[in-house]
C-alpha cells in the first residue's frame, strides 16, 4: 500500500482537522472572530481572484489556513447585511448532515446504496405533501435544484399528455406548448426549449402591476394559441416569482387547468415554502390543486444548496417521466419501487439529500420552517414600510414576500437616467462591500433588488442600507 494513500485516509488527521474546522465555523457563526464592521464581501474582479489563488503564497496554504483564506474571499451569507440573492444562512445542523452525506457517500440511485436515507426521503416528502394539503396518493422525491425539478415535472406532464408516446416517438410535428406568466423564472423557458418546444412553445400569460399572472389573460392566451394550432399540455404558476416574490393566482389557475384538462404545475422554488407558515400560507391558496409542486429547501427552508422537493398530487405519475414502457410500469409496479429513486429522478447517483432536511425537522421540528418563513416575510413588511416612508425612494410593487425591488430617484429625472443611477449605486455598494444587494430589470428599468434571507437582520440594517443608498445617490448628478 502506498504511503500516500495511508495519509489520505488517516483517521487521526481527519479527527483533528474535523474538530478544528467545526471550531472555525462555529466561531464564524458566533461572530466572535469577526473584525469590527466586517464586510459582507471583499469584491475582487474574477481575474484578480484567479491570479491571487494562483500565486505560490496562496497555493501553499494548507488545512485551516486554507479554509480561513478561502472563507475570507467568500460572500458572507451569515452577515445580517447580506440581503441579495435567495440563499439563506443554512441551519448548522443541516450543514453537519451535509458532511455526513459527503462522508458516507451512499449514491441513492438504488435502494441498497442508501437504505436509511431513502426511507427518510419518503418521510420528508410526506411532510411536504402534508403541508401542501395533498392526500395519501401524493408522492415525490428530492432533486438537485429548482431548475431540474421544474424540468422533471414538466417532462412528466408532457409524457402523460394524451397518447403518452412522446417519450418514445418524439413530438414529431406536433406543436406542443405550455403556458406561464412573463415573470416566470428563466428555467421554465429553458425547460421548454430542452423539451424541444422551441421559443414559441412558451405561451406567455400577461401580468398585472403586481407582477402576477392576470386571470383574464388565461383564457385569452389559451384561445389564441389553440387557434394557431398549439396543443397546450401544461400551465405553470409561480409561487412566487423570482424578481418580485409575487404570487400568481394559484387557485384560479388550478380551476383553469382542470377545466381545460391540462397539467397544473406550481413553481414554488422560493415561495412555495409558505405552506409551512400559518400566517402566510394563504398566499399560495389552492396549491393542493396542482398536479406537481416544487419547493427549494436551500432558499426558504434553511438547507444548504442545492436541494429541492418535487411532490406530485398522484405520486404514481412520477414513474412515467422516464418510462420506456409506461403501461407496464404502472400495472406492475405502481408504488412498489418507490425505493429505487432513480426511476423517477434525473440523477442516477445523488447525495443523501434527505438527511439535510430531516436533520432540521428532527432537531428543531417542522415549526422551525414556520418561524423562518414567517419571520422573513414579516421583515419584508418592515422594510417595505421604511422605503414607503422615505423621500426619493419608490418601490416596483408592494411586496408579498421577502423580496423587494425599489429605486432611488430624483424629481424630474427621466426613467432611463434613474435606471442608470441605480446601476451605479448597486455597483458602488458591491465595491464598498458593507452590504450585498442585487439588481433586476422590470419593464426595461433597473431596480435595486433585495431578498431578506437572514432572520437576524433588523430594521437597523434596513435603515443603514437606505442611508447608504441615499448618500451615494445624492452625490450623483
Ligand atoms: C430560484 C428559482 C428557480 C431556480 O431554482 P434553482 O434551485 O436555483 O435551480 C426557479 N423558480 C423560481 C421561482 C426561483 O425563484
Tab-separated table of C-alpha atoms in Angstrom, residues 29 32 61 127 131 136 151 171 195 236 247 299 304 347 426 440:
chain	number	residue	atom	x	y	z
A	29	UNK	CA	-21.351	31.732	13.275
A	32	UNK	CA	-16.548	36.186	17.715
A	61	UNK	CA	-1.887	27.436	2.360
A	127	UNK	CA	-44.054	16.218	5.437
A	131	UNK	CA	-48.103	20.860	4.269
A	136	UNK	CA	-52.458	9.879	0.670
A	151	UNK	CA	-37.909	20.304	-15.924
A	171	UNK	CA	-43.055	15.086	-30.547
A	195	UNK	CA	-38.088	19.559	-24.385
A	236	UNK	CA	-47.198	26.791	-14.704
A	247	UNK	CA	-47.758	35.040	-6.157
A	299	UNK	CA	-33.929	29.004	-0.367
A	304	UNK	CA	-27.578	24.157	2.165
A	347	UNK	CA	-29.970	11.870	-11.035
A	426	UNK	CA	-25.570	48.963	-6.918
A	440	UNK	CA	-33.141	43.300	-11.621
